[in-house]
mmCIF file of C-alpha atoms in Angstrom:
data_model
loop_
_atom_site.group_PDB
_atom_site.id
_atom_site.type_symbol
_atom_site.label_atom_id
_atom_site.label_comp_id
_atom_site.label_asym_id
_atom_site.label_seq_id
_atom_site.Cartn_x
_atom_site.Cartn_y
_atom_site.Cartn_z
ATOM 1 C CA MET A 3 -98.347 47.770 68.628
ATOM 2 C CA GLY A 4 -94.825 48.717 69.605
ATOM 3 C CA VAL A 5 -92.452 45.917 70.838
ATOM 4 C CA ARG A 6 -91.727 45.811 74.530
ATOM 5 C CA THR A 7 -88.128 46.052 76.122
ATOM 6 C CA ARG A 8 -87.287 44.348 79.165
ATOM 7 C CA THR A 9 -85.888 47.694 80.767
ATOM 8 C CA SER A 10 -89.340 49.959 79.644
ATOM 9 C CA TYR A 11 -91.766 46.833 81.017
ATOM 10 C CA LEU A 12 -89.080 47.232 84.454
ATOM 11 C CA ASP A 13 -89.500 51.183 84.280
ATOM 12 C CA GLU A 14 -93.413 51.103 83.962
ATOM 13 C CA HIS A 15 -93.380 48.719 86.638
ATOM 14 C CA ASN A 16 -91.183 50.761 89.233
ATOM 15 C CA TYR A 17 -93.281 53.263 88.531
ATOM 16 C CA THR A 18 -96.517 51.679 88.679
ATOM 17 C CA ALA A 19 -95.175 50.284 92.407
ATOM 18 C CA PHE A 20 -95.565 53.749 94.085
ATOM 19 C CA ILE A 21 -99.500 54.306 92.717
ATOM 20 C CA SER A 22 -102.552 53.144 94.691
ATOM 21 C CA LYS A 23 -104.881 50.535 92.595
ATOM 22 C CA ILE A 24 -107.596 51.243 94.823
ATOM 23 C CA GLU A 25 -109.832 54.284 94.361
ATOM 24 C CA PRO A 26 -110.913 55.374 97.595
ATOM 25 C CA LYS A 27 -114.852 56.406 98.697
ATOM 26 C CA SER A 28 -114.334 58.664 101.901
ATOM 27 C CA ILE A 29 -111.565 60.310 103.427
ATOM 28 C CA ASP A 30 -110.778 57.590 105.676
ATOM 29 C CA GLU A 31 -110.039 55.029 102.633
ATOM 30 C CA ALA A 32 -107.816 57.445 101.682
ATOM 31 C CA GLU A 33 -106.230 58.822 104.856
ATOM 32 C CA SER A 34 -104.830 54.769 105.242
ATOM 33 C CA ASP A 35 -103.213 54.704 102.392
ATOM 34 C CA GLU A 36 -99.919 56.603 101.715
ATOM 35 C CA TYR A 37 -99.742 56.926 98.120
ATOM 36 C CA TRP A 38 -103.456 58.416 98.723
ATOM 37 C CA MET A 39 -101.818 61.025 101.464
ATOM 38 C CA ILE A 40 -99.157 61.753 98.631
ATOM 39 C CA ALA A 41 -101.909 62.575 96.162
ATOM 40 C CA MET A 42 -104.037 64.796 98.991
ATOM 41 C CA GLN A 43 -100.754 66.744 99.620
ATOM 42 C CA GLU A 44 -99.718 67.472 96.561
ATOM 43 C CA GLU A 45 -103.084 69.443 95.862
ATOM 44 C CA LEU A 46 -102.728 71.201 99.592
ATOM 45 C CA ASN A 47 -99.595 72.362 97.774
ATOM 46 C CA GLN A 48 -100.936 73.812 94.654
ATOM 47 C CA PHE A 49 -103.213 75.949 97.081
ATOM 48 C CA THR A 50 -100.266 77.184 98.628
ATOM 49 C CA ARG A 51 -98.007 77.401 95.366
ATOM 50 C CA ASN A 52 -100.788 79.794 93.641
ATOM 51 C CA ASP A 53 -101.397 81.515 96.996
ATOM 52 C CA ILE A 54 -105.284 80.505 96.929
ATOM 53 C CA TRP A 55 -106.389 80.624 100.543
ATOM 54 C CA GLU A 56 -104.987 81.931 103.601
ATOM 55 C CA LEU A 57 -105.986 80.300 107.411
ATOM 56 C CA VAL A 58 -108.146 82.728 109.170
ATOM 57 C CA ALA A 59 -110.371 83.073 112.010
ATOM 58 C CA ARG A 60 -113.756 81.311 111.973
ATOM 59 C CA PRO A 61 -116.610 84.228 111.091
ATOM 60 C CA ASN A 62 -119.852 84.411 112.595
ATOM 61 C CA ASP A 63 -121.179 86.757 109.919
ATOM 62 C CA HIS A 64 -120.416 84.686 106.919
ATOM 63 C CA PRO A 65 -122.076 81.197 105.782
ATOM 64 C CA ILE A 66 -119.094 78.409 105.537
ATOM 65 C CA ILE A 67 -119.034 76.545 102.755
ATOM 66 C CA GLY A 68 -118.229 73.003 103.351
ATOM 67 C CA THR A 69 -115.330 70.718 101.308
ATOM 68 C CA LYS A 70 -115.160 67.430 100.323
ATOM 69 C CA TRP A 71 -112.048 65.139 98.939
ATOM 70 C CA VAL A 72 -112.446 63.523 95.540
ATOM 71 C CA PHE A 73 -110.419 60.428 94.575
ATOM 72 C CA LYS A 74 -109.503 59.287 91.131
ATOM 73 C CA ASN A 75 -107.345 57.303 89.276
ATOM 74 C CA LYS A 76 -105.943 58.278 86.167
ATOM 75 C CA LEU A 77 -105.597 55.857 83.301
ATOM 76 C CA ASN A 78 -103.099 56.209 80.236
ATOM 77 C CA ASP A 79 -104.481 55.187 76.789
ATOM 78 C CA GLN A 80 -104.180 51.396 77.348
ATOM 79 C CA GLY A 81 -106.458 51.867 81.100
ATOM 80 C CA GLU A 82 -103.639 51.627 83.498
ATOM 81 C CA ILE A 83 -103.175 53.614 86.583
ATOM 82 C CA ILE A 84 -100.763 56.065 86.065
ATOM 83 C CA ARG A 85 -101.236 58.510 88.525
ATOM 84 C CA ASN A 86 -103.468 59.084 92.053
ATOM 85 C CA LYS A 87 -105.486 62.372 91.653
ATOM 86 C CA ALA A 88 -106.852 63.981 94.696
ATOM 87 C CA ARG A 89 -109.177 67.160 94.293
ATOM 88 C CA LEU A 90 -110.596 69.080 97.386
ATOM 89 C CA VAL A 91 -113.637 70.705 96.256
ATOM 90 C CA ALA A 92 -116.776 73.078 97.505
ATOM 91 C CA LYS A 93 -119.582 71.622 98.042
ATOM 92 C CA GLY A 94 -121.122 74.590 96.199
ATOM 93 C CA TYR A 95 -124.354 72.424 95.914
ATOM 94 C CA ASN A 96 -125.238 74.183 99.420
ATOM 95 C CA GLN A 97 -125.133 77.664 98.438
ATOM 96 C CA VAL A 98 -128.698 79.958 97.544
ATOM 97 C CA GLU A 99 -128.391 82.153 94.532
ATOM 98 C CA GLY A 100 -128.973 86.036 95.730
ATOM 99 C CA ILE A 101 -127.704 84.536 99.232
ATOM 100 C CA ASP A 102 -124.370 83.063 98.465
ATOM 101 C CA PHE A 103 -123.787 84.102 95.284
ATOM 102 C CA ASP A 104 -125.424 86.565 92.394
ATOM 103 C CA GLU A 105 -124.049 84.532 89.406
ATOM 104 C CA THR A 106 -122.128 82.132 88.049
ATOM 105 C CA PHE A 107 -119.859 81.680 84.923
ATOM 106 C CA ALA A 108 -117.649 79.152 83.071
ATOM 107 C CA PRO A 109 -115.826 80.168 80.296
ATOM 108 C CA VAL A 110 -116.161 77.365 78.061
ATOM 109 C CA ALA A 111 -115.724 77.491 74.087
ATOM 110 C CA ARG A 112 -118.929 76.366 72.184
ATOM 111 C CA LEU A 113 -118.569 73.633 70.095
ATOM 112 C CA GLU A 114 -119.663 75.373 66.591
ATOM 113 C CA ALA A 115 -116.434 78.269 67.761
ATOM 114 C CA ILE A 116 -113.804 75.496 68.151
ATOM 115 C CA ARG A 117 -115.494 73.984 64.373
ATOM 116 C CA LEU A 118 -114.684 77.478 62.952
ATOM 117 C CA LEU A 119 -111.434 77.608 64.703
ATOM 118 C CA LEU A 120 -110.185 73.721 63.397
ATOM 119 C CA ALA A 121 -111.705 74.843 59.623
ATOM 120 C CA TYR A 122 -110.316 78.233 59.122
ATOM 121 C CA SER A 123 -106.572 76.296 60.000
ATOM 122 C CA CYS A 124 -107.098 73.384 57.454
ATOM 123 C CA ILE A 125 -108.093 76.314 55.145
ATOM 124 C CA LYS A 126 -104.776 79.035 56.007
ATOM 125 C CA ASN A 127 -102.725 75.807 56.862
ATOM 126 C CA PHE A 128 -102.064 76.784 60.274
ATOM 127 C CA LYS A 129 -100.463 74.492 62.983
ATOM 128 C CA LEU A 130 -102.401 74.277 65.942
ATOM 129 C CA PHE A 131 -101.456 73.426 69.274
ATOM 130 C CA GLN A 132 -103.363 71.717 71.994
ATOM 131 C CA MET A 133 -102.208 72.470 75.950
ATOM 132 C CA ASP A 134 -103.860 71.816 79.682
ATOM 133 C CA VAL A 135 -103.252 74.016 82.370
ATOM 134 C CA LYS A 136 -102.767 72.666 85.846
ATOM 135 C CA SER A 137 -104.803 73.826 88.636
ATOM 136 C CA ALA A 138 -106.597 75.912 85.696
ATOM 137 C CA PHE A 139 -109.337 76.834 88.220
ATOM 138 C CA LEU A 140 -107.523 78.292 90.865
ATOM 139 C CA ASN A 141 -106.385 81.108 88.491
ATOM 140 C CA GLY A 142 -109.870 82.691 88.604
ATOM 141 C CA PHE A 143 -110.442 85.710 90.445
ATOM 142 C CA ILE A 144 -113.604 86.695 92.300
ATOM 143 C CA ASN A 145 -114.749 89.914 94.243
ATOM 144 C CA GLU A 146 -116.376 88.721 97.522
ATOM 145 C CA GLU A 147 -115.008 86.709 100.255
ATOM 146 C CA VAL A 148 -115.559 83.092 100.595
ATOM 147 C CA TYR A 149 -114.801 80.906 103.741
ATOM 148 C CA VAL A 150 -114.624 77.212 103.327
#
């Protein structure tokens, strides 16, 4: 267990003063909290930075996929809230296979492949690094037009 100094204690509490402790269940709850509004704006800024969407007139001949905000408090290893995270997700569960899409695919490594990589790295004395890609799913490409 580490020693907590007065400065680190103050820094931690100054930081958490700008985080909402409440996890909203609806957009109405989130809109009444300025910290969740900031989290929502950060998500929309990611879409803009990655050139994800463009505003167009509503088409009559294409189905529209609804969206939903999902709100989560991110915790550190001590279980303390460190960040408010808002995600705008498509309601893909309303889509019908063969009409709205033909196939689905999510590139995920199988557990056996990860175990093999770890074992081989141990044998060869490789150094492995882990990383996380922020907004990784925004980096995929699709061939058809999708309207949300």
